[in-house]
Amino acid sequence: MSPRRLYEEELKQLQESVEEMGMGVRATYARLFSALQQQKESVIEEIIASDQSTHTLQRRIEGSCLNLITKQQPIARDLRQVSASLKVVTDISRIGDQCSDIAELVKRMHFKDLQEFSAHIPQMIEETGKQLTEAINAFVDRNAESAQHVVTGDDTVDDLFNQVKNDVIAHLRSEAKDPDDCIDVMMFAKYLEKIGDHAVNIANWAIFQETGEVDHIRLL
């Protein structure tokens, strides 16, 4: 295999590995909230235990990126792909961590009905999932327009978090709910908000991958 062909194959493998990691975390998110709805503790346990595999894939991708940068010295569009991949896997890994953290909370709360604390939680779960899916698809498909849609839609998840927070605070003030449960619900919503933030980061790196710009500042 010629050096050029080998280089192109390594770039292709990098793209496929990032796609595998992104789709894997997206699937974990979907499984997590399906398990919550159906009260499947075995699936919750699997999600908690599977976090390490995400980190292993992250390290493999990071190694591939560094190898490409040091040995192949990519330029222009290829360099943007490698640089964006190196950054985006950190955000994907953090989302995996937060899914695991949510699973731990669900287990600790014994599948308590979260809507008793805030009617906005199901919508927050749904909107965060949409952001995550669209961000990963935008990165994989190299679609800057879809990525920009994720960035501009960030306020939706933030607004829902504030509504959940206000609902939980009202329960605390009225002493209608156990304070420890209220704290757990707040953490649940906070993890969702963080997943939304990481989805926006992924979208920003999708934009950079195509345009070389981050926050309208040209980097490459």
Coordinates of C-alpha atoms in Angstrom, one line a residue:
M1 CA 0.0 0.0 0.0
S2 CA 1.4 3.4 -1.0
P3 CA 2.0 6.0 1.7
R4 CA -0.8 8.2 0.4
R5 CA -3.2 5.3 0.3
L6 CA -2.2 4.3 3.9
Y7 CA -2.7 7.9 5.0
E8 CA -6.2 8.0 3.5
E9 CA -7.1 4.7 5.1
E10 CA -6.0 6.0 8.5
L11 CA -8.2 9.0 8.1
K12 CA -11.1 6.8 7.1
Q13 CA -10.5 4.6 10.2
L14 CA -10.4 7.7 12.4
Q15 CA -13.7 8.9 11.1
E16 CA -15.3 5.4 11.6
S17 CA -13.9 5.2 15.2
V18 CA -15.4 8.6 16.1
E19 CA -18.7 7.6 14.6
E20 CA -18.6 4.3 16.5
M21 CA -18.0 6.2 19.8
G22 CA -20.6 8.8 19.1
M23 CA -23.3 6.3 18.1
G24 CA -22.4 4.2 21.1
V25 CA -23.0 7.0 23.5
R26 CA -26.2 8.0 21.8
A27 CA -27.4 4.5 22.1
T28 CA -26.5 4.5 25.8
Y29 CA -28.5 7.6 26.3
A30 CA -31.6 6.0 24.7
R31 CA -31.2 2.8 26.6
L32 CA -30.8 4.7 29.9
F33 CA -34.1 6.5 29.6
S34 CA -35.9 3.5 28.2
A35 CA -34.7 1.5 31.3
L36 CA -35.9 4.3 33.5
Q37 CA -39.3 4.3 32.0
Q38 CA -39.6 0.5 32.1
Q39 CA -37.8 0.2 35.5
K40 CA -35.2 -2.3 34.2
E41 CA -32.5 -2.4 36.9
S42 CA -30.4 -4.9 34.9
V43 CA -30.0 -2.4 32.1
I44 CA -29.1 0.4 34.6
E45 CA -26.4 -1.8 36.0
E46 CA -25.1 -2.5 32.5
I47 CA -24.9 1.2 31.7
I48 CA -22.9 1.8 34.9
A49 CA -20.5 -1.0 34.1
S50 CA -20.0 -0.1 30.4
D51 CA -18.5 3.3 31.0
Q52 CA -14.9 1.9 30.9
S53 CA -15.3 0.7 27.3
T54 CA -16.0 4.3 26.2
H55 CA -12.8 5.5 27.8
T56 CA -10.9 2.7 26.1
L57 CA -12.2 3.8 22.7
Q58 CA -11.4 7.4 23.5
R59 CA -7.8 6.6 24.3
R60 CA -7.5 4.6 21.0
I61 CA -8.9 7.5 19.0
E62 CA -6.6 10.0 20.7
G63 CA -3.6 7.8 19.9
S64 CA -4.7 7.6 16.3
C65 CA -5.0 11.4 16.1
L66 CA -1.6 12.0 17.6
N67 CA 0.0 9.4 15.4
L68 CA -1.5 11.1 12.3
I69 CA -0.3 14.6 13.4
T70 CA 3.2 13.6 14.2
K71 CA 3.9 11.1 11.4
Q72 CA 1.7 12.3 8.5
Q73 CA 1.6 16.0 9.2
P74 CA -1.9 16.6 7.7
I75 CA -2.8 20.1 6.4
A76 CA -6.0 22.1 5.7
R77 CA -9.2 20.0 5.7
D78 CA -7.4 16.8 6.9
L79 CA -5.8 18.7 9.8
R80 CA -9.2 20.1 10.8
Q81 CA -10.7 16.6 10.8
V82 CA -7.9 15.2 13.0
S83 CA -7.9 18.2 15.4
A84 CA -11.7 18.2 15.7
S85 CA -11.7 14.4 16.3
L86 CA -9.1 14.8 19.1
K87 CA -11.3 17.4 20.8
V88 CA -14.7 15.8 20.2
V89 CA -13.9 12.5 21.8
T90 CA -13.5 14.2 25.1
D91 CA -17.0 15.6 24.9
I92 CA -18.4 12.2 23.9
S93 CA -16.6 10.6 26.7
R94 CA -18.0 13.1 29.2
I95 CA -21.5 12.4 28.0
G96 CA -20.9 8.7 28.7
D97 CA -19.7 9.7 32.2
Q98 CA -22.9 11.6 32.7
C99 CA -25.1 8.8 31.5
S100 CA -23.4 6.6 34.1
D101 CA -23.9 9.2 36.8
I102 CA -27.6 9.5 35.9
A103 CA -27.9 5.7 36.1
E104 CA -26.3 5.7 39.6
L105 CA -28.9 8.3 40.6
V106 CA -31.8 6.3 39.2
K107 CA -30.5 3.2 41.1
R108 CA -30.2 5.2 44.3
M109 CA -33.7 6.6 44.0
H110 CA -35.2 3.2 43.3
F111 CA -36.9 4.4 40.0
K112 CA -38.8 7.1 41.8
D113 CA -41.3 9.0 39.5
L114 CA -39.4 12.1 38.7
Q115 CA -42.5 13.8 37.3
E116 CA -43.6 14.1 40.9
F117 CA -40.8 16.7 41.3
S118 CA -41.2 18.5 38.0
A119 CA -43.5 17.9 35.0
H120 CA -40.7 19.4 32.8
I121 CA -38.3 16.5 33.2
P122 CA -39.7 14.3 30.4
Q123 CA -39.4 17.2 28.0
M124 CA -35.9 17.9 29.2
I125 CA -34.9 14.3 28.6
E126 CA -36.4 14.5 25.1
E127 CA -34.8 17.8 24.1
T128 CA -31.4 16.8 25.4
G129 CA -31.6 13.6 23.4
K130 CA -32.5 15.5 20.3
Q131 CA -29.6 17.8 20.7
L132 CA -27.2 14.9 21.3
T133 CA -28.4 13.0 18.2
E134 CA -28.3 16.0 15.9
A135 CA -24.8 17.0 17.1
I136 CA -23.3 13.6 16.6
N137 CA -25.0 13.2 13.2
A138 CA -23.7 16.7 12.2
F139 CA -20.2 15.8 13.1
V140 CA -20.3 12.4 11.4
D141 CA -21.9 13.8 8.3
R142 CA -19.7 16.9 8.3
N143 CA -22.9 19.1 8.2
A144 CA -22.1 22.5 9.4
E145 CA -25.7 23.7 8.9
S146 CA -27.2 21.1 11.2
A147 CA -24.4 21.7 13.7
Q148 CA -25.4 25.4 13.8
H149 CA -29.0 24.4 14.5
V150 CA -27.7 22.6 17.6
V151 CA -25.8 25.6 18.8
T152 CA -28.7 28.0 18.4
G153 CA -31.0 25.6 20.1
D154 CA -29.0 25.4 23.3
D155 CA -31.3 27.8 25.2
T156 CA -34.1 25.2 25.1
V157 CA -32.4 22.8 27.4
D158 CA -31.1 25.6 29.6
D159 CA -34.6 27.0 30.0
L160 CA -36.0 23.6 30.9
F161 CA -33.3 23.1 33.5
N162 CA -34.3 26.4 35.1
Q163 CA -37.9 25.3 35.2
V164 CA -37.0 22.0 36.8
K165 CA -34.8 23.9 39.3
N166 CA -37.7 26.2 40.2
D167 CA -40.1 23.3 40.7
V168 CA -37.7 21.5 43.0
I169 CA -37.0 24.6 45.0
A170 CA -40.7 25.0 45.5
H171 CA -40.9 21.5 46.9
L172 CA -38.1 22.2 49.2
R173 CA -39.7 25.4 50.5
S174 CA -43.0 23.7 51.1
E175 CA -41.3 20.6 52.6
A176 CA -43.6 18.5 50.4
K177 CA -40.7 16.2 49.3
D178 CA -37.7 14.6 51.0
P179 CA -34.8 17.0 50.7
D180 CA -32.3 14.3 49.7
D181 CA -34.6 13.2 46.9
C182 CA -34.9 16.9 45.8
I183 CA -31.1 17.1 45.6
D184 CA -30.9 13.9 43.6
V185 CA -33.5 15.3 41.1
M186 CA -31.5 18.5 40.8
M187 CA -28.4 16.5 40.1
F188 CA -30.3 14.5 37.5
A189 CA -31.3 17.7 35.7
K190 CA -27.8 19.1 36.0
Y191 CA -26.3 16.1 34.3
L192 CA -28.9 16.5 31.5
E193 CA -27.9 20.1 31.1
K194 CA -24.2 19.1 31.0
I195 CA -25.0 16.6 28.3
G196 CA -26.7 19.4 26.3
D197 CA -23.5 21.6 26.8
H198 CA -21.3 18.8 25.5
A199 CA -23.7 18.3 22.5
V200 CA -23.2 22.0 21.7
N201 CA -19.4 21.5 21.9
I202 CA -19.6 18.6 19.5
A203 CA -21.6 20.8 17.1
N204 CA -19.0 23.6 17.4
W205 CA -16.3 21.1 16.5
A206 CA -18.4 19.9 13.5
I207 CA -18.5 23.5 12.3
F208 CA -14.8 23.9 12.8
Q209 CA -14.2 20.6 10.9
E210 CA -15.8 22.2 7.8
T211 CA -15.0 25.9 8.1
G212 CA -11.9 26.1 10.3
E213 CA -13.9 28.5 12.6
V214 CA -14.9 28.4 16.3
D215 CA -17.3 31.0 17.5
H216 CA -16.8 32.9 14.2
I217 CA -13.0 33.0 14.8
R218 CA -10.9 31.4 12.1
L219 CA -8.4 29.0 13.6
L220 CA -7.4 26.8 10.6

